[in-house]
PDB file of C-alpha atoms and ligand atoms in Angstrom:
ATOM      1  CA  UNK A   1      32.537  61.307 -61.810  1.00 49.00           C
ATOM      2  CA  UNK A   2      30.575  60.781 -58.688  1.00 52.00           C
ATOM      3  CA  UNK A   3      30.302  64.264 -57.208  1.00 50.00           C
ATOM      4  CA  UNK A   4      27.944  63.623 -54.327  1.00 54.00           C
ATOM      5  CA  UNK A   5      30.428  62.050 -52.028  1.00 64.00           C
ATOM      6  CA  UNK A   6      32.570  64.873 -51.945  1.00 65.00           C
ATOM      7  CA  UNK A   7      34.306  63.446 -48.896  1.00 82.00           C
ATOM      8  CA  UNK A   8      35.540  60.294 -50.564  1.00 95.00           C
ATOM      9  CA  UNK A   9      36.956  62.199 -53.616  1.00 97.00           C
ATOM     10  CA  UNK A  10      38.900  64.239 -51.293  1.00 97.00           C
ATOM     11  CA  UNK A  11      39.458  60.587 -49.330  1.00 98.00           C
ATOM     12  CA  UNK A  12      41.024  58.827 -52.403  1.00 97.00           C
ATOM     13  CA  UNK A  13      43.311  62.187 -53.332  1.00 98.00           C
ATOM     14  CA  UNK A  14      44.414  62.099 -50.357  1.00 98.00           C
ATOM     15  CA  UNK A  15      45.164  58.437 -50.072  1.00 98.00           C
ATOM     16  CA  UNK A  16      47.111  58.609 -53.446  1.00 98.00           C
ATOM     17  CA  UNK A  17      49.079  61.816 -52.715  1.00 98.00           C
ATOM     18  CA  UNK A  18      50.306  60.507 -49.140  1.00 98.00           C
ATOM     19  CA  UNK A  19      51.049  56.996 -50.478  1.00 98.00           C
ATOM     20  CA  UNK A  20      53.438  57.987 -53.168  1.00 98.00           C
ATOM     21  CA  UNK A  21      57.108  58.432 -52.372  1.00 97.00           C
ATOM     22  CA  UNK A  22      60.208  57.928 -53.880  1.00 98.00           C
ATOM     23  CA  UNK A  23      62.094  54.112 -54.075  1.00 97.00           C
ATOM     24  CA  UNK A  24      65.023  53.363 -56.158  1.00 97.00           C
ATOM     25  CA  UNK A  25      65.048  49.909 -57.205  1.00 97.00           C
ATOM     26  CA  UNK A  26      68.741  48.545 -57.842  1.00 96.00           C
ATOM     27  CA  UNK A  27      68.277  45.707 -60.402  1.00 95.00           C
ATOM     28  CA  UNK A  28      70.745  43.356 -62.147  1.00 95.00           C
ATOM     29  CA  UNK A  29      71.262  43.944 -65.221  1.00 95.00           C
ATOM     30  CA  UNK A  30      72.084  40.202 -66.082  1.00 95.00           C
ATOM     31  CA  UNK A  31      68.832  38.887 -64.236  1.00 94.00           C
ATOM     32  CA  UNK A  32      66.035  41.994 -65.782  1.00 92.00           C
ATOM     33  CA  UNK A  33      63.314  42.362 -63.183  1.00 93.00           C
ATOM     34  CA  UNK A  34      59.710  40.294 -63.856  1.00 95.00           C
ATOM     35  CA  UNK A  35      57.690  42.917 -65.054  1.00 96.00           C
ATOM     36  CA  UNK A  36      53.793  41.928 -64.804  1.00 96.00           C
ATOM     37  CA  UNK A  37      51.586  41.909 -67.844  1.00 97.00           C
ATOM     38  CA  UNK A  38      49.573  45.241 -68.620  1.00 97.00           C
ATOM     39  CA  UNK A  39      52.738  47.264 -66.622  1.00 98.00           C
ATOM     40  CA  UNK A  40      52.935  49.210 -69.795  1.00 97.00           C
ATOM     41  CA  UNK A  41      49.583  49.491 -70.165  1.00 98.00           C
ATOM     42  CA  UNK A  42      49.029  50.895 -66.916  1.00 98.00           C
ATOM     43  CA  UNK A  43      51.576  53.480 -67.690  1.00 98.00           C
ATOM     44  CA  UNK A  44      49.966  54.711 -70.906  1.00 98.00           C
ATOM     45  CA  UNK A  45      47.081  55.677 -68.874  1.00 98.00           C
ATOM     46  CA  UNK A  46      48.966  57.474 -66.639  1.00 98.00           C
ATOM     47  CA  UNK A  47      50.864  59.737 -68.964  1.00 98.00           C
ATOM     48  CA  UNK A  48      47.591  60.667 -70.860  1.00 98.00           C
ATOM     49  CA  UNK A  49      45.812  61.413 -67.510  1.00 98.00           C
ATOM     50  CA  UNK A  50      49.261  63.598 -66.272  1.00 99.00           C
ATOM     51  CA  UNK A  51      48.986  65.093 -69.082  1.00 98.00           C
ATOM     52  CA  UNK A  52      45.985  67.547 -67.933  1.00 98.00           C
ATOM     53  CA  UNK A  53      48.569  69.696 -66.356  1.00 98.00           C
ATOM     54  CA  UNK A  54      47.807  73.216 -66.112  1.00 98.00           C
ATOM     55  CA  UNK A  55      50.325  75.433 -67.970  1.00 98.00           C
ATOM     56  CA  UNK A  56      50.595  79.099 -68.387  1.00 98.00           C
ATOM     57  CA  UNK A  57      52.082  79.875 -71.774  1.00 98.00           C
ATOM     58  CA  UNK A  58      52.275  77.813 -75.020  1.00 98.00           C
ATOM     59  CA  UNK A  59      55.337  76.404 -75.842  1.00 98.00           C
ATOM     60  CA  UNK A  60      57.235  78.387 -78.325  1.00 97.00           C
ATOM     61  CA  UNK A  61      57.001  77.488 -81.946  1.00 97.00           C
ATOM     62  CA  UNK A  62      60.650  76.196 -82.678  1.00 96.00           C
ATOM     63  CA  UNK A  63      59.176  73.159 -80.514  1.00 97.00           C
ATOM     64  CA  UNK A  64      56.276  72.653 -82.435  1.00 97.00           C
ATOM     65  CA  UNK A  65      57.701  71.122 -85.970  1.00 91.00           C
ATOM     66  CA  UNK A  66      57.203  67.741 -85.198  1.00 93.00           C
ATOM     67  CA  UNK A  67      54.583  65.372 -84.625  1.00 95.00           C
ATOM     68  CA  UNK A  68      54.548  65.893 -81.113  1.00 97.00           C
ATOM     69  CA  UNK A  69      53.743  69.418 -81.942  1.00 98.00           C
ATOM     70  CA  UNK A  70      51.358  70.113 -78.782  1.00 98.00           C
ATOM     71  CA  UNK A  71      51.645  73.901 -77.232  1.00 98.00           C
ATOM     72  CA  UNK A  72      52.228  72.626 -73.628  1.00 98.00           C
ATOM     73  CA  UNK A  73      55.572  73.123 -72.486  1.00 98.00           C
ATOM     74  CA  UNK A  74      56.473  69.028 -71.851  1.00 98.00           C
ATOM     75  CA  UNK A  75      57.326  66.203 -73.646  1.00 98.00           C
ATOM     76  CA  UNK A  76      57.324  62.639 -72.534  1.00 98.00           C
ATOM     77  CA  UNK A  77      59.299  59.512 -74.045  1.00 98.00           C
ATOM     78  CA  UNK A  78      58.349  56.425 -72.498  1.00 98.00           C
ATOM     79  CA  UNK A  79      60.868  53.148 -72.877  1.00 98.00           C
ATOM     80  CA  UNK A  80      59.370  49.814 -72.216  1.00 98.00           C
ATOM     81  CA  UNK A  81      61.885  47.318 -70.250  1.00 97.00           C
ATOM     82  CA  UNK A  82      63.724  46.077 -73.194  1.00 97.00           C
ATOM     83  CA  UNK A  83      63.872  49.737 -74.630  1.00 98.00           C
ATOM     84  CA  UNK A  84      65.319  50.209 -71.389  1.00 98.00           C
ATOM     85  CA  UNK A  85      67.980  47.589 -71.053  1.00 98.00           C
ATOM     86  CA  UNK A  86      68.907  48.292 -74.841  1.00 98.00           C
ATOM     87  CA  UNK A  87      69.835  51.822 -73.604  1.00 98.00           C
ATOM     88  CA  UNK A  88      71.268  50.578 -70.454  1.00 98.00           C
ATOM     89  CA  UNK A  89      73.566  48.576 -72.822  1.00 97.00           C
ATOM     90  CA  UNK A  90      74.529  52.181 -75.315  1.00 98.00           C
ATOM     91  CA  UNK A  91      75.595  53.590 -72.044  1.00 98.00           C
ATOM     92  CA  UNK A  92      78.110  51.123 -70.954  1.00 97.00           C
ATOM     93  CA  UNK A  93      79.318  50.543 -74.664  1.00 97.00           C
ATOM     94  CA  UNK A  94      79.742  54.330 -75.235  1.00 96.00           C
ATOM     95  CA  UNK A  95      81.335  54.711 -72.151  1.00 96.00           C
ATOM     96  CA  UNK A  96      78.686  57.337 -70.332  1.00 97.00           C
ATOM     97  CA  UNK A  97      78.766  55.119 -67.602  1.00 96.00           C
ATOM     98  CA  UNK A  98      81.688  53.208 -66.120  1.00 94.00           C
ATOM     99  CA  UNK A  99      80.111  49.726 -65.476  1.00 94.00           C
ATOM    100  CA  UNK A 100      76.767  47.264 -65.159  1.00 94.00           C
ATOM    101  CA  UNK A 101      77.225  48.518 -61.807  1.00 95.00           C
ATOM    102  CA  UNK A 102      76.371  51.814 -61.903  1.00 96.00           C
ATOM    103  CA  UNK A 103      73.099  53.067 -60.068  1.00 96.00           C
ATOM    104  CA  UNK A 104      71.958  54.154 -63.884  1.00 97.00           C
ATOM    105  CA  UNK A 105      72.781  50.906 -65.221  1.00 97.00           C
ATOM    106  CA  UNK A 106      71.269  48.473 -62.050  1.00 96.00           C
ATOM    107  CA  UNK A 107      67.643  51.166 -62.390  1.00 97.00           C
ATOM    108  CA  UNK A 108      67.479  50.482 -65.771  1.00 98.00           C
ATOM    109  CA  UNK A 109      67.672  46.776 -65.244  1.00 97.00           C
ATOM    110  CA  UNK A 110      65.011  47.044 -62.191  1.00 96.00           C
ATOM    111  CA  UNK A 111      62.408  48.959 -64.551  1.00 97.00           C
ATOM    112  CA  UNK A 112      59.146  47.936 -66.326  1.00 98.00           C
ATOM    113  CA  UNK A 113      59.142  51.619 -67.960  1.00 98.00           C
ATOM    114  CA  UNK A 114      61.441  54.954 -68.054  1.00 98.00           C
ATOM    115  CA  UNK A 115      59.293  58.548 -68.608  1.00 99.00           C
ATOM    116  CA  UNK A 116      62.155  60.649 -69.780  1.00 98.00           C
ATOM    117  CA  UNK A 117      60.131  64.418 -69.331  1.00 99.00           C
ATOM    118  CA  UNK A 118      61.401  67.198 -70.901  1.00 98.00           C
ATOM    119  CA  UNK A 119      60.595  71.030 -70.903  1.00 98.00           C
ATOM    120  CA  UNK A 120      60.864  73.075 -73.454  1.00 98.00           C
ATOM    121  CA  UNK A 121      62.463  76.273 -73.310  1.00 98.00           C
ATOM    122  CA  UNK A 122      62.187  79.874 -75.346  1.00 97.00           C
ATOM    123  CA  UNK A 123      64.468  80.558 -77.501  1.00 94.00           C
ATOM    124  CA  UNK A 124      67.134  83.327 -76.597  1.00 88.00           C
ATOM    125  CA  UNK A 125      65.888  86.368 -79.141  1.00 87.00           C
ATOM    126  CA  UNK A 126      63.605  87.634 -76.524  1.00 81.00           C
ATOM    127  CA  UNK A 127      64.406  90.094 -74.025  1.00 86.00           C
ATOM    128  CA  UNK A 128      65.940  87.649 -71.121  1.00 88.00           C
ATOM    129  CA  UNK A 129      63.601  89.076 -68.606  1.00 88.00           C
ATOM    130  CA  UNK A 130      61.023  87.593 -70.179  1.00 87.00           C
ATOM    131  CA  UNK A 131      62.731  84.677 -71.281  1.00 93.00           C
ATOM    132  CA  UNK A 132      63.527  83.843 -67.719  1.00 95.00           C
ATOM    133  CA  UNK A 133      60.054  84.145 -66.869  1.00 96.00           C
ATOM    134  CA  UNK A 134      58.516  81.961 -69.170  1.00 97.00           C
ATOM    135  CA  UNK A 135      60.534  79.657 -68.842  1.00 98.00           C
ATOM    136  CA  UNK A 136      59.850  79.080 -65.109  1.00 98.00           C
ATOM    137  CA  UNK A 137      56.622  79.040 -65.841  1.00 98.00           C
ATOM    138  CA  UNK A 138      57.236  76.374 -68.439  1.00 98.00           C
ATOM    139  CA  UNK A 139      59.004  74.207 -65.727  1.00 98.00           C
ATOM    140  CA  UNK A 140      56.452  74.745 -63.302  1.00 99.00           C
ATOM    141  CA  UNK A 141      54.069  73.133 -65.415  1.00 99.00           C
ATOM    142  CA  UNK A 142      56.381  70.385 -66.807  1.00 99.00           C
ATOM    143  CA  UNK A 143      56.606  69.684 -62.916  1.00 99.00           C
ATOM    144  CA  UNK A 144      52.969  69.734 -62.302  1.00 99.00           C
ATOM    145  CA  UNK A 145      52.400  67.361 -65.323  1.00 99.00           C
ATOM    146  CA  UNK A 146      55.015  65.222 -63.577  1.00 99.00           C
ATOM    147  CA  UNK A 147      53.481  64.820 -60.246  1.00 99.00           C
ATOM    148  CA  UNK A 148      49.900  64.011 -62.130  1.00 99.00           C
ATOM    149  CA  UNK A 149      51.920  61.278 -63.289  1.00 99.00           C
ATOM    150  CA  UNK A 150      53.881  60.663 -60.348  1.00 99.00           C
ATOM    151  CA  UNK A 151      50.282  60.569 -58.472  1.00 99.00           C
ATOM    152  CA  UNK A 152      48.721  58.409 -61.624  1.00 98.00           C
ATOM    153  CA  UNK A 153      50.890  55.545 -61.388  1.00 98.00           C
ATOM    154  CA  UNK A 154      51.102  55.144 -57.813  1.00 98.00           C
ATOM    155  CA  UNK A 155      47.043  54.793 -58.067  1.00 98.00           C
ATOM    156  CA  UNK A 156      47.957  52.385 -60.685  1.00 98.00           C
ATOM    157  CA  UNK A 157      50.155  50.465 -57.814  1.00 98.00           C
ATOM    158  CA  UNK A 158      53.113  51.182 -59.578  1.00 98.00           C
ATOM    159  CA  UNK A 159      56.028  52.308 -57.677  1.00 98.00           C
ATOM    160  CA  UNK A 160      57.747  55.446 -58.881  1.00 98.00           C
ATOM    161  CA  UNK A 161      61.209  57.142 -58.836  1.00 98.00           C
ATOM    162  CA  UNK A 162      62.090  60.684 -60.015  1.00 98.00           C
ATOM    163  CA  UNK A 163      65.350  61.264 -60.723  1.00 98.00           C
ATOM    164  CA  UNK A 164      67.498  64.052 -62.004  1.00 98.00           C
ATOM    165  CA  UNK A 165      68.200  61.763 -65.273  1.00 97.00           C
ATOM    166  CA  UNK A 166      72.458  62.139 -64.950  1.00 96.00           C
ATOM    167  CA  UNK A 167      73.797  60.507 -67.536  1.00 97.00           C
ATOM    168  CA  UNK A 168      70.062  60.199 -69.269  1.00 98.00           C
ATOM    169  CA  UNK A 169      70.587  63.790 -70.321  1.00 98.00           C
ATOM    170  CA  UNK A 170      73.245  63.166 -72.543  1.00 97.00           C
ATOM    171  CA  UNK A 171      73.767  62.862 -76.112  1.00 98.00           C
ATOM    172  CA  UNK A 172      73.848  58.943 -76.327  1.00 98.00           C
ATOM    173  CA  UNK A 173      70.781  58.824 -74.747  1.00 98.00           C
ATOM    174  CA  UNK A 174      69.419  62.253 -76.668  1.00 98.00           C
ATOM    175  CA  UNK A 175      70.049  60.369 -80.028  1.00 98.00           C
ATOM    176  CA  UNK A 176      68.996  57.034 -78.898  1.00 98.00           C
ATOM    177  CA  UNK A 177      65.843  57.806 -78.219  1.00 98.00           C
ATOM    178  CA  UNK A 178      65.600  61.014 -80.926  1.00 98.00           C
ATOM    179  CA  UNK A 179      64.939  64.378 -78.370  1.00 98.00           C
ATOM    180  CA  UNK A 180      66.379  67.128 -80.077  1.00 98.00           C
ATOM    181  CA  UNK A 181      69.073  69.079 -78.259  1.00 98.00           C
ATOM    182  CA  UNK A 182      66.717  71.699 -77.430  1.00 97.00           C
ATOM    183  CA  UNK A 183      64.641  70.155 -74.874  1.00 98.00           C
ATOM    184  CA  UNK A 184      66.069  70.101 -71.362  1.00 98.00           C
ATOM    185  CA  UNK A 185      65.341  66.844 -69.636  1.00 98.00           C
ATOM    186  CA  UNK A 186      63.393  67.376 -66.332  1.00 98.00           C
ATOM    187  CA  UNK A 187      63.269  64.230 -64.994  1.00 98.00           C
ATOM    188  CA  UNK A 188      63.954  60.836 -65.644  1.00 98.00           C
ATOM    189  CA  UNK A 189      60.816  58.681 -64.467  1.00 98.00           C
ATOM    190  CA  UNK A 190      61.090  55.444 -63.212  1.00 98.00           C
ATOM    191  CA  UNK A 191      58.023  52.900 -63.038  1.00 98.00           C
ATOM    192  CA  UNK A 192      58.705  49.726 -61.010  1.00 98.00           C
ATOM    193  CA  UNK A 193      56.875  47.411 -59.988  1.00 97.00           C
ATOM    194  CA  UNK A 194      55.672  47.323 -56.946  1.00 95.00           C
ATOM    195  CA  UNK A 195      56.888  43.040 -56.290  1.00 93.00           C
ATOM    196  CA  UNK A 196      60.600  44.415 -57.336  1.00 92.00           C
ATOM    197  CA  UNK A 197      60.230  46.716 -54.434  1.00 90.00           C
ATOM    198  CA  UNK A 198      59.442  43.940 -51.438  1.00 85.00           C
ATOM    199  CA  UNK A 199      62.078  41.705 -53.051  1.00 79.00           C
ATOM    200  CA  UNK A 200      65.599  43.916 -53.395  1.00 78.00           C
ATOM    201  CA  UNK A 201      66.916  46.494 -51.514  1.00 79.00           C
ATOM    202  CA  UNK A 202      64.715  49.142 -52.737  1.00 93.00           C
ATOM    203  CA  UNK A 203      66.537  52.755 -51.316  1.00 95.00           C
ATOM    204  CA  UNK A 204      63.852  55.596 -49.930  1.00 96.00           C
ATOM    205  CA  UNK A 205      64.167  59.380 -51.021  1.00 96.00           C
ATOM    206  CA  UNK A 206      66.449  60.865 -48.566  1.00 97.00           C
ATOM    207  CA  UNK A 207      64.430  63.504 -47.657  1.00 97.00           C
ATOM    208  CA  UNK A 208      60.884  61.692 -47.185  1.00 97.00           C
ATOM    209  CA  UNK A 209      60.916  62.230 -43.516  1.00 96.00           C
ATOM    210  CA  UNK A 210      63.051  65.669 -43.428  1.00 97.00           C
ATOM    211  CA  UNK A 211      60.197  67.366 -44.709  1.00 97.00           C
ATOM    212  CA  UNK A 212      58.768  68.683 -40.844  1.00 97.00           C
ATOM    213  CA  UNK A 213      55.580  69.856 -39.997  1.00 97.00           C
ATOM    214  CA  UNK A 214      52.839  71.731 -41.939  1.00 97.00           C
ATOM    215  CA  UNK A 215      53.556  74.543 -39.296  1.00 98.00           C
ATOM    216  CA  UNK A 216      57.379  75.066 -40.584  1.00 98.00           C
ATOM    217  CA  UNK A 217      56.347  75.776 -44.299  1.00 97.00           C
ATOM    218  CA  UNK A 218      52.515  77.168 -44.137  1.00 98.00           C
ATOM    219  CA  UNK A 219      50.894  80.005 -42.515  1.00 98.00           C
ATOM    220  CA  UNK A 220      47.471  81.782 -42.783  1.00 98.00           C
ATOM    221  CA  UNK A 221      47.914  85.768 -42.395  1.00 97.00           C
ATOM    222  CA  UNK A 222      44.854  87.646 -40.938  1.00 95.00           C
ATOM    223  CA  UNK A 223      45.319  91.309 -42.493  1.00 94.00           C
ATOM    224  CA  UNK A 224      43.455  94.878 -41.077  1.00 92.00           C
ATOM    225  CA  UNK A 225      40.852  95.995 -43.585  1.00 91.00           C
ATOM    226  CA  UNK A 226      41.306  99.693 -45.317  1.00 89.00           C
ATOM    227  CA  UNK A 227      37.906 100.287 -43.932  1.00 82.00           C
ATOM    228  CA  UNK A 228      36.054  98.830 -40.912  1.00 73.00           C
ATOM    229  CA  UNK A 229      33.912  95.573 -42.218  1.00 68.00           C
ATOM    230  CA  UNK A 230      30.432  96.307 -42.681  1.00 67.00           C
ATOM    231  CA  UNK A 231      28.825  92.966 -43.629  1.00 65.00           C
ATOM    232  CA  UNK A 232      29.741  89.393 -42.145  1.00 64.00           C
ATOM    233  CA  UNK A 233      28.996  86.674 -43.973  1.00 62.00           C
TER     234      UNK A 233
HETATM  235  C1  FMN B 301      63.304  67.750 -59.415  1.00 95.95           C
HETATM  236  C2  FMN B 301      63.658  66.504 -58.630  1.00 95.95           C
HETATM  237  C3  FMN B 301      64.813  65.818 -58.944  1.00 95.95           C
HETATM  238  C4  FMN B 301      65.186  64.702 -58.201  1.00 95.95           C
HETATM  239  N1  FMN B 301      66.354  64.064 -58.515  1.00 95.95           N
HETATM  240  C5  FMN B 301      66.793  63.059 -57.725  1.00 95.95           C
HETATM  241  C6  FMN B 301      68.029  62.437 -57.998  1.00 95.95           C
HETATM  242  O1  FMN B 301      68.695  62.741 -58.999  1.00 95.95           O
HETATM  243  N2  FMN B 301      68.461  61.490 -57.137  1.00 95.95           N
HETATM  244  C7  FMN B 301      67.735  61.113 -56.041  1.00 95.95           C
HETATM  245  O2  FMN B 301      68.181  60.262 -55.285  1.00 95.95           O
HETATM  246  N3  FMN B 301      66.517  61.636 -55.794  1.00 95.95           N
HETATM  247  C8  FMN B 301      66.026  62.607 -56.610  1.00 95.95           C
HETATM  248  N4  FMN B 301      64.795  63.145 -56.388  1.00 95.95           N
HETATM  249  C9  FMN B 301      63.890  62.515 -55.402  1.00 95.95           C
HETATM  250  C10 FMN B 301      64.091  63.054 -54.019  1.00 95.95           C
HETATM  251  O3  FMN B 301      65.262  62.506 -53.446  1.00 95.95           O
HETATM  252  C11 FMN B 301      62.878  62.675 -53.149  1.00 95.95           C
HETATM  253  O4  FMN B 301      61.725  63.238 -53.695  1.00 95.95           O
HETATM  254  C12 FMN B 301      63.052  63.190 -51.725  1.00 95.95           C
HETATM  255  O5  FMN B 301      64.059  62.443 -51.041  1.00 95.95           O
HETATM  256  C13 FMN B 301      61.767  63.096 -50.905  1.00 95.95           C
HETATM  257  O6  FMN B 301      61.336  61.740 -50.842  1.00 95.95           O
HETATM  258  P1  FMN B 301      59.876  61.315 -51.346  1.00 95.95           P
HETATM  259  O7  FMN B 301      59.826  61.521 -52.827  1.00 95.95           O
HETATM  260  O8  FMN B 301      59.751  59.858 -50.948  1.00 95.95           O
HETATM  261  O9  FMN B 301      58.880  62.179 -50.645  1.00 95.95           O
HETATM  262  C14 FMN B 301      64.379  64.251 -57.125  1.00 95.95           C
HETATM  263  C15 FMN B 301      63.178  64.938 -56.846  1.00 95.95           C
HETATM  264  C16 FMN B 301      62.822  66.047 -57.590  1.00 95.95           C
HETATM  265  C17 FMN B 301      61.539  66.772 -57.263  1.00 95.95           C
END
């Protein structure tokens, strides 16, 4: 890394962090969306790079008896499109969704990959004050390692989607794509690609442009010293 231009490191973060924002991409699940070669590819750098995360405490050992047996507090499962439209197809035959018509269903159909990212909480044998208060901490950094990869595909040009998951956190989909029961799902990550976006009727987070001014959720305080300041800088 290149850290004698400062300014454009902070340029590109910047750049990155303003340009990504939420688009749900309503696809047909009889006519898949193109998805461009390397998509996946793209994605797989992403998840490693999101996955530098901070995180506070180590995820408790009843997580760690698999191969996936890291001690952060996140797990992701990536589906590829057919992985996708395979579960899009479990959904509507086990009845967790009513038709091919459902928002689930027509997302599924629109997307070159699905990030299902779960955290993964303490058990309850500890004392639940401090159960409660890992496990925020745990979701905090599930979240953070979401928006590195939030932020890491949109460099990628790959448009992205966050969604509560729905029916995504259920069983079928649980067992489909083997997360044990234990893991709470966090959010269910959509990748599009960015053409599938200028060609349908892509929908726009609700609350992109709610979000005000910098002045209605940030302050700086100025406090009164204990003692009068001796030394200025
Ligand atoms: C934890 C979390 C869960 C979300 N779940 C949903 C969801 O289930 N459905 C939805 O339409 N948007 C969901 N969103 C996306 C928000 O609608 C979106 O971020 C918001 O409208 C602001 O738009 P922006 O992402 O373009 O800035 C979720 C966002 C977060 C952080």
């Amino acid at each position: 890394m290149n850290f004698h231009k400062p300014h454009s490191l902070a340029s590109a973060v910047d750049t990155v962090i303003k340009k990504r924002r939420t688009f749900k991409v309503m696809g047909d699940f009889n006519a898949p969306t193109p998805i461009p070669k390397g998509f996946a590819q793209r994605i797989e750098q992403a998840m490693k790079v999101a996955g530098e995360a901070p995180y506070h405490y180590p995820a408790n050992a009843i997580h760690l008896n698999s191969a996936m047996d890291s001690p952060v507090p996140w797990r992701f499962y990536a589906l590829q499109q057919n992985d996708c439209l395979n579960l899009a197809e479990h959904l509507i035959a086990n009845g967790d969704v009513s038709s091919e018509q459902a928002g689930i269903i027509r997302m599924l159909s629109a997307a070159g990959t699905l990030v299902l990212t779960t955290w993964l909480p303490e058990p309850s044998t500890l004392p639940e004050i401090i159960t409660e208060h890992k496990n925020t901490e745990h979701i905090a950094a599930a979240s953070a390692a979401i928006q590195n990869l939030l932020l890491a595909a949109t460099a990628r040009n790959v448009q992205t989607y966050w969604s509560s998951g729905g029916a995504l956190g259920g069983k079928t989909c649980y067992d489909l794509c083997g997360i044990a029961p234990r893991e709470k799902l966090l959010g269910a990550i959509f990748m599009f690609p960015q053409a599938a976006v200028r060609s349908s009727k892509a929908k726009p987070g609700s609350l992109h442009d709610k979000r005000g001014d910098p002045d209605q959720w940030r302050t700086w305080r100025t406090l009164s010293p204990v003692k009068p300041i001796r030394y200025t800088a």
